[in-house]
CSV table of C-alpha atoms in Angstrom, one decimal:
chain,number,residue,atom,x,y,z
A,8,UNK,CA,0.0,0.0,0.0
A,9,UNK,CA,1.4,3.1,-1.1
A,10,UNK,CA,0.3,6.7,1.3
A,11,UNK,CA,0.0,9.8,-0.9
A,12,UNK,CA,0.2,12.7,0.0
A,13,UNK,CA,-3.3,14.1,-1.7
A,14,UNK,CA,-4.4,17.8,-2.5
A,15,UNK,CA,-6.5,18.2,1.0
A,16,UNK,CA,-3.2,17.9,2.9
A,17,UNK,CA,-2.0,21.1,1.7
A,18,UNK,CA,-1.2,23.4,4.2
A,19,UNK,CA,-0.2,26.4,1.2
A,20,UNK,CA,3.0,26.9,3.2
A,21,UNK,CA,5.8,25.7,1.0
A,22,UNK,CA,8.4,24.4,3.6
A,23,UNK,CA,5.8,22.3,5.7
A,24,UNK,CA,4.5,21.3,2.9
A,25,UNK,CA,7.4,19.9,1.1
A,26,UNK,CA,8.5,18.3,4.4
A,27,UNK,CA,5.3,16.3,4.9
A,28,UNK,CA,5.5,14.5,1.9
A,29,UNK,CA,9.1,13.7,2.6
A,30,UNK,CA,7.3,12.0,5.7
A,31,UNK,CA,5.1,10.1,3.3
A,32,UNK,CA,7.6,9.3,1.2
A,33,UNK,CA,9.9,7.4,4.1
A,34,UNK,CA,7.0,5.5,5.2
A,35,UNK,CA,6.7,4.4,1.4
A,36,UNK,CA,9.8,3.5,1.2
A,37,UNK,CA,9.9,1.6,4.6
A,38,UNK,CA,6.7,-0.4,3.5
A,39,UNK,CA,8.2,-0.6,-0.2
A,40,UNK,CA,11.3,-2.8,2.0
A,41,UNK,CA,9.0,-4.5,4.0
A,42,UNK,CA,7.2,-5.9,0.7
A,43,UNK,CA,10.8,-7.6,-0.5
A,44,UNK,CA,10.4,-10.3,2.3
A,45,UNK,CA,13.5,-10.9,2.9
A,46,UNK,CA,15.7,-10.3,6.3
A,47,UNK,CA,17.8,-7.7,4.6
A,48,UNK,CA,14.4,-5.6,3.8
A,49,UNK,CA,13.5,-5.7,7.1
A,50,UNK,CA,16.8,-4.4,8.2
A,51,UNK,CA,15.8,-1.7,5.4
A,52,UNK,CA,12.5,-0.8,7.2
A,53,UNK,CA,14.1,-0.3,10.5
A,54,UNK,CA,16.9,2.4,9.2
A,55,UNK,CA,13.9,3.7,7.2
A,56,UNK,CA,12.3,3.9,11.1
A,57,UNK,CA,15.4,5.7,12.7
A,58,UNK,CA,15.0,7.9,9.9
A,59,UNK,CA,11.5,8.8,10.3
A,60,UNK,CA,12.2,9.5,13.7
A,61,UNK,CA,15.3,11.5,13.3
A,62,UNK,CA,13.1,13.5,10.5
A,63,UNK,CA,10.0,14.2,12.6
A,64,UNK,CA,12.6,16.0,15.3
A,65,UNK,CA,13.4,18.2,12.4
A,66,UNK,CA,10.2,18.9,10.9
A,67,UNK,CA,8.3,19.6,14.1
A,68,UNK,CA,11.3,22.1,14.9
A,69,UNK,CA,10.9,23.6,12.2
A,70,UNK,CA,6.9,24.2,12.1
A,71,UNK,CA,7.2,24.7,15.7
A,72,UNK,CA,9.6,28.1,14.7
A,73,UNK,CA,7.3,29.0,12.1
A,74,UNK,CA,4.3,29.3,14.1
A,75,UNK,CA,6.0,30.9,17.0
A,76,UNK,CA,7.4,33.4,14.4
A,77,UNK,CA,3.9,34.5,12.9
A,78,UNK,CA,1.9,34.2,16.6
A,79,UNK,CA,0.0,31.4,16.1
A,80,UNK,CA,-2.5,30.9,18.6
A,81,UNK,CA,-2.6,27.1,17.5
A,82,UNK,CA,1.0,26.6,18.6
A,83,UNK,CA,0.5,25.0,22.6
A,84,UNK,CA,-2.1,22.2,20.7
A,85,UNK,CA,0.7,21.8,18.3
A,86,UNK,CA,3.8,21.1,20.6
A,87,UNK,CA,1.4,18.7,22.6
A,88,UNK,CA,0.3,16.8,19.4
A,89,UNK,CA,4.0,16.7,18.4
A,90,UNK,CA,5.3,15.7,21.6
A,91,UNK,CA,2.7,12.9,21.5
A,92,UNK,CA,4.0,11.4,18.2
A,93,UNK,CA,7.5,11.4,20.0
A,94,UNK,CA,6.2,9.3,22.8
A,95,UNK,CA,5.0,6.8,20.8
A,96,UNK,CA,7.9,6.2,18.4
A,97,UNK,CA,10.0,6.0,21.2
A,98,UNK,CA,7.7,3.5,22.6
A,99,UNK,CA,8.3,1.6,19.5
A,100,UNK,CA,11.9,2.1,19.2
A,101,UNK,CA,12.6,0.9,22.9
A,102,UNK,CA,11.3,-2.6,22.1
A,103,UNK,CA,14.5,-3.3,20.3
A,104,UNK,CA,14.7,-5.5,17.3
A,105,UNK,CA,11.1,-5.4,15.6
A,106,UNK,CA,9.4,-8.2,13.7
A,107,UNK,CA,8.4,-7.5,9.5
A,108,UNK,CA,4.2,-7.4,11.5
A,109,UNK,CA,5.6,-5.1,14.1
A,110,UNK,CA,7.5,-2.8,11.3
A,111,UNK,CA,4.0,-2.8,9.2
A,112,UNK,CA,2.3,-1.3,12.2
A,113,UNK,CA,4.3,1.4,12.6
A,114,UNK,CA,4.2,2.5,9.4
A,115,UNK,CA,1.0,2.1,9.3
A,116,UNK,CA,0.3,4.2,12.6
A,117,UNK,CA,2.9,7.0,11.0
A,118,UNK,CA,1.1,7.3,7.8
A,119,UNK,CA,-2.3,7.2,9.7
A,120,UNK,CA,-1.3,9.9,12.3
A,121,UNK,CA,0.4,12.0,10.1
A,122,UNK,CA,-2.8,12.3,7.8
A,123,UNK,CA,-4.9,12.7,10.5
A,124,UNK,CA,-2.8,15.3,12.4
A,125,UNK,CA,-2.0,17.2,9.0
A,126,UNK,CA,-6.0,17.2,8.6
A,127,UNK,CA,-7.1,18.3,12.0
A,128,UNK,CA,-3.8,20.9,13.2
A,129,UNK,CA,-1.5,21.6,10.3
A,130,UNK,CA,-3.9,22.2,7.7
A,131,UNK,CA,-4.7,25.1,10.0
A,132,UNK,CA,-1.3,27.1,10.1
A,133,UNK,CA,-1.3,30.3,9.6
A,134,UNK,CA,-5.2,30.5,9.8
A,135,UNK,CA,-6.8,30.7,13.4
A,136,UNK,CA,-6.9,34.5,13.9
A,137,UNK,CA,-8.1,36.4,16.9
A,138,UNK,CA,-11.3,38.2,15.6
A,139,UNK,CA,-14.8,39.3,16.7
A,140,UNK,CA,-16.4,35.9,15.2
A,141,UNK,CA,-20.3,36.2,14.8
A,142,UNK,CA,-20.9,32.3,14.0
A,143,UNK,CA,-23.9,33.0,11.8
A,144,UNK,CA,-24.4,30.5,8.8
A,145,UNK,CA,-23.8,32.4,6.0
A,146,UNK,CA,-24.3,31.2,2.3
A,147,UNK,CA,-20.5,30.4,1.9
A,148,UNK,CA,-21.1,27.5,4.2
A,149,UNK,CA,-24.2,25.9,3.4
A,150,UNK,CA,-23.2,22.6,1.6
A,151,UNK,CA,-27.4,22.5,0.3
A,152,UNK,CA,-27.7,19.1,2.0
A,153,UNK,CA,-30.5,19.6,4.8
A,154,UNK,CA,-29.0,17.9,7.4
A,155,UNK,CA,-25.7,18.7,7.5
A,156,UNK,CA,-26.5,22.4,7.1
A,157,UNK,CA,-28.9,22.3,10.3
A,158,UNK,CA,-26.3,20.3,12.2
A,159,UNK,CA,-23.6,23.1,11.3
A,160,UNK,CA,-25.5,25.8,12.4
A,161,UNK,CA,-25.9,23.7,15.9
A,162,UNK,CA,-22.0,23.6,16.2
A,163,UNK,CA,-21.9,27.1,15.6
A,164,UNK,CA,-24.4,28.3,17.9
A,165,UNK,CA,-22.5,25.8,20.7
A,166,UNK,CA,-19.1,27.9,19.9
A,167,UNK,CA,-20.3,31.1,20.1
A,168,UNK,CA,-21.5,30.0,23.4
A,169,UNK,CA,-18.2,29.4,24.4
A,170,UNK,CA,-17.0,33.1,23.3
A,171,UNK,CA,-20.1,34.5,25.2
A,172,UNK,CA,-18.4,33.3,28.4
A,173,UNK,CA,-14.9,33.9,27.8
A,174,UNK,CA,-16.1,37.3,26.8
A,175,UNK,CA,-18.1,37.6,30.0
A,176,UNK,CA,-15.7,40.4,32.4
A,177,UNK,CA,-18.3,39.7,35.2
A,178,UNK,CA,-17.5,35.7,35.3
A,179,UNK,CA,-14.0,35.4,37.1
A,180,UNK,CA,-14.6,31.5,36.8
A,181,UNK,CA,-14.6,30.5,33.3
A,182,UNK,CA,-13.4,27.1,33.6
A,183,UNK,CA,-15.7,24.3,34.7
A,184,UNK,CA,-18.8,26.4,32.2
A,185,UNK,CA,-16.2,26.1,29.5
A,186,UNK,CA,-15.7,22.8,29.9
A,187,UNK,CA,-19.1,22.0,30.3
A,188,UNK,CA,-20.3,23.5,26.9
A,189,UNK,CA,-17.3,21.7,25.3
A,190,UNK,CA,-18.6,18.9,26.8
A,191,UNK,CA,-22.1,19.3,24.6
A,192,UNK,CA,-20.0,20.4,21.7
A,193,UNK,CA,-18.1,16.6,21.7
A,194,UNK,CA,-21.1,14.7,22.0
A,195,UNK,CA,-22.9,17.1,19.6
A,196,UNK,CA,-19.5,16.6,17.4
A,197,UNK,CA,-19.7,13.1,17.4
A,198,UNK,CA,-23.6,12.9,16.5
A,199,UNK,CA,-22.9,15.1,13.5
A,200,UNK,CA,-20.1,13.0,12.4
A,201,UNK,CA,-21.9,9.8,12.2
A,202,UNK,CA,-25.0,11.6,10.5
A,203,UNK,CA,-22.8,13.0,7.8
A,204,UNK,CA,-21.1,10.1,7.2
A,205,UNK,CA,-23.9,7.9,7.0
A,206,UNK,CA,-24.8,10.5,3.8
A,207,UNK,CA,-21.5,10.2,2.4
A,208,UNK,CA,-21.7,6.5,2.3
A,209,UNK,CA,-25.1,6.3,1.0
A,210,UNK,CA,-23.8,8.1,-1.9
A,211,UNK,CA,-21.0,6.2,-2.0
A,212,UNK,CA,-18.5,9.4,-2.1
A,213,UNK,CA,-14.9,8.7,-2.7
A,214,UNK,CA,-14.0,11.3,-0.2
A,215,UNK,CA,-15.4,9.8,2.9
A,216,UNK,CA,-12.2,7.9,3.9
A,217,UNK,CA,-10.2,11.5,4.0
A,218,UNK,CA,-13.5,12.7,6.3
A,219,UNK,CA,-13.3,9.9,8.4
A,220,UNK,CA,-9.5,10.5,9.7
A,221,UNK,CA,-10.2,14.4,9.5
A,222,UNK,CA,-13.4,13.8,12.0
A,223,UNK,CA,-11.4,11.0,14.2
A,224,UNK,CA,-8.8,13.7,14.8
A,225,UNK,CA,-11.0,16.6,15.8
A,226,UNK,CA,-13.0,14.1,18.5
A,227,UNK,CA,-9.3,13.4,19.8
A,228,UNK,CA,-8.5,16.9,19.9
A,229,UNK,CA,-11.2,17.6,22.1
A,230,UNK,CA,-10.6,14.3,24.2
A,231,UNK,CA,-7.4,16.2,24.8
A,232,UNK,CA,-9.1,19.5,26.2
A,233,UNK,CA,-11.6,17.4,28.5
A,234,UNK,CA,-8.3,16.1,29.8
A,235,UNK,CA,-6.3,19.5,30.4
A,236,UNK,CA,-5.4,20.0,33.8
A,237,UNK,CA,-6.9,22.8,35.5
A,238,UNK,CA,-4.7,23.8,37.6
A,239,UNK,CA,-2.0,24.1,34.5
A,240,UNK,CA,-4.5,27.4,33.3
A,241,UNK,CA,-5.2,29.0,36.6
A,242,UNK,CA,-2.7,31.5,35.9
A,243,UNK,CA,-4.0,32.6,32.5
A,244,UNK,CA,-7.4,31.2,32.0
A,245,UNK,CA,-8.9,33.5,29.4
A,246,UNK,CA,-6.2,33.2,27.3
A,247,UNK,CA,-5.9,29.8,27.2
A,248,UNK,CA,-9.6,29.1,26.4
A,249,UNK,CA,-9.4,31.5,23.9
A,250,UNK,CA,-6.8,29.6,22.4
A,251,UNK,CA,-9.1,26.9,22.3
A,252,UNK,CA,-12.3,28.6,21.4
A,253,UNK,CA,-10.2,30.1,18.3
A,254,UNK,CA,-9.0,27.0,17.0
A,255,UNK,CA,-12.1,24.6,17.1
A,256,UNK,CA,-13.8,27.9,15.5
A,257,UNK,CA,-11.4,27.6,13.0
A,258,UNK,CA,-11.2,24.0,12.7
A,259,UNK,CA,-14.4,24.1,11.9
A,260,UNK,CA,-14.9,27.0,9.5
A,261,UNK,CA,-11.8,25.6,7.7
A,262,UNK,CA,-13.4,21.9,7.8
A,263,UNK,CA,-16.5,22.9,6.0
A,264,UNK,CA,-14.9,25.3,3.1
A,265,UNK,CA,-12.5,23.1,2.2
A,266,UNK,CA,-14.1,19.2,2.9
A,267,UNK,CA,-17.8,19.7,3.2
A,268,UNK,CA,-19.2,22.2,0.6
A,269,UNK,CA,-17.7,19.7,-1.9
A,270,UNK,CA,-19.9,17.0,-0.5
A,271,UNK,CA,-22.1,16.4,-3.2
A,272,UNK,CA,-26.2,16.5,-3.2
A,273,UNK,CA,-28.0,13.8,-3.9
């Protein structure tokens, strides 16, 4: 199986760009090894792995400086994604020698994560901007399929929820309401998901396995805010729930330009 690096992973910055599909083409090559069959390939696939790992230091330094050099708001949800990855490979790499089925699944988790991360964070650089938002479904995001329309313009009333609080110079508690509206906007998330993807498949659209990775890391993204530690925040609450607030905005404004409106009607 061979991962490509396909239009919707674009980021329109030229350096990340270029560098993620150096990524893809590693994990090619490690799975192109693997394939051979032979103990030398798999030998092959495990430089290719110390490679990969040795590269992702690089890249994530380098998007890392870039979005600390333009301000990006996104840039804390970045160096925890990032940092993640790291864990993991070296949670592969400390098992020692790996088996041809072992090397497979790393690749395979690479090329998954990396999709789904370039889907849900990277896609995004250079694009969450701290602006009055008004979250009113405007023409430019209606996709003319009933359901999906009516479910966006749920998601967008929960959001602006979220600014109404962080907004709010009388609440000196922000917190635990935060959380609790991001709460509804998971479970909301999640319901939406499953609806429009239970469209996309009953018209069999070839784009649903690219919406599928894109929606699995936006849930996991806000797994990873129910899970933030309070007491990491205390000291500059607003701010970092703004942070927040900005990039699920974002996420999903950018989400249905780019993915959704070229859903097509039945």
């Amino acid at each position: 199986m061979e991962y490509q690096f396909t239009k919707d992973c674009e980021t329109g910055i030229a350096m990340i760009d270029k560098e993620h599909q150096q990524f893809f083409a590693y994990i090619n090559e490690g799975m192109k090894d693997l394939a051979a069959g032979t103990e030398d390939s798999k030998k092959l696939a495990e430089n290719v792995l110390k490679k990969l790992s040795e590269y992702a230091i690089f890249h994530f330094e380098h998007e890392e400086n870039y979005m600390r050099e333009h301000n990006d708001a996104e840039l804390f949800l970045q160096i925890r994604a990032h940092q993640g990855f790291r864990d993991k490979v070296n949670e592969f790499t400390a098992k020692g020698e790996h088996s041809a089925e072992s090397l497979k699944e790393i690749f395979g988790f690479m090329a998954k994560w990396l999709y789904s991360h370039i889907l849900s964070t990277d896609t995004l650089i250079g694009k969450v901007e701290n602006r009055e938002k008004s979250f009113v479904m405007t023409k430019e995001f209606l996709t003319g399929i009933e359901i999906v329309d009516t479910e966006h313009t749920k998601l967008f009333e929960i959001i602006g929820r979220v600014y109404e609080i962080i907004d709010d110079e009388y609440m000196f508690d922000k917190y635990d309401p935060i959380m609790h509206i991001l709460g509804e906007l998971k479970e909301y998330t999640i319901k939406h998901f499953a609806d429009e993807e239970s469209y996309m498949e009953s018209i069999s659209y070839a784009g649903l396995p690219a919406q599928k990775l894109a929606h699995d890391a936006f849930v996991a993204k806000l797994g990873e805010v129910d899970a933030t530690d309070e007491s990491a925040i205390d000291n500059n609450q607003t701010e970092y729930l703004h942070d927040i607030a900005d990039f699920l905005s974002e996420w999903l404004i950018h989400h249905i330009l780019k993915m959704d409106t070229k859903i097509p009607v039945k």
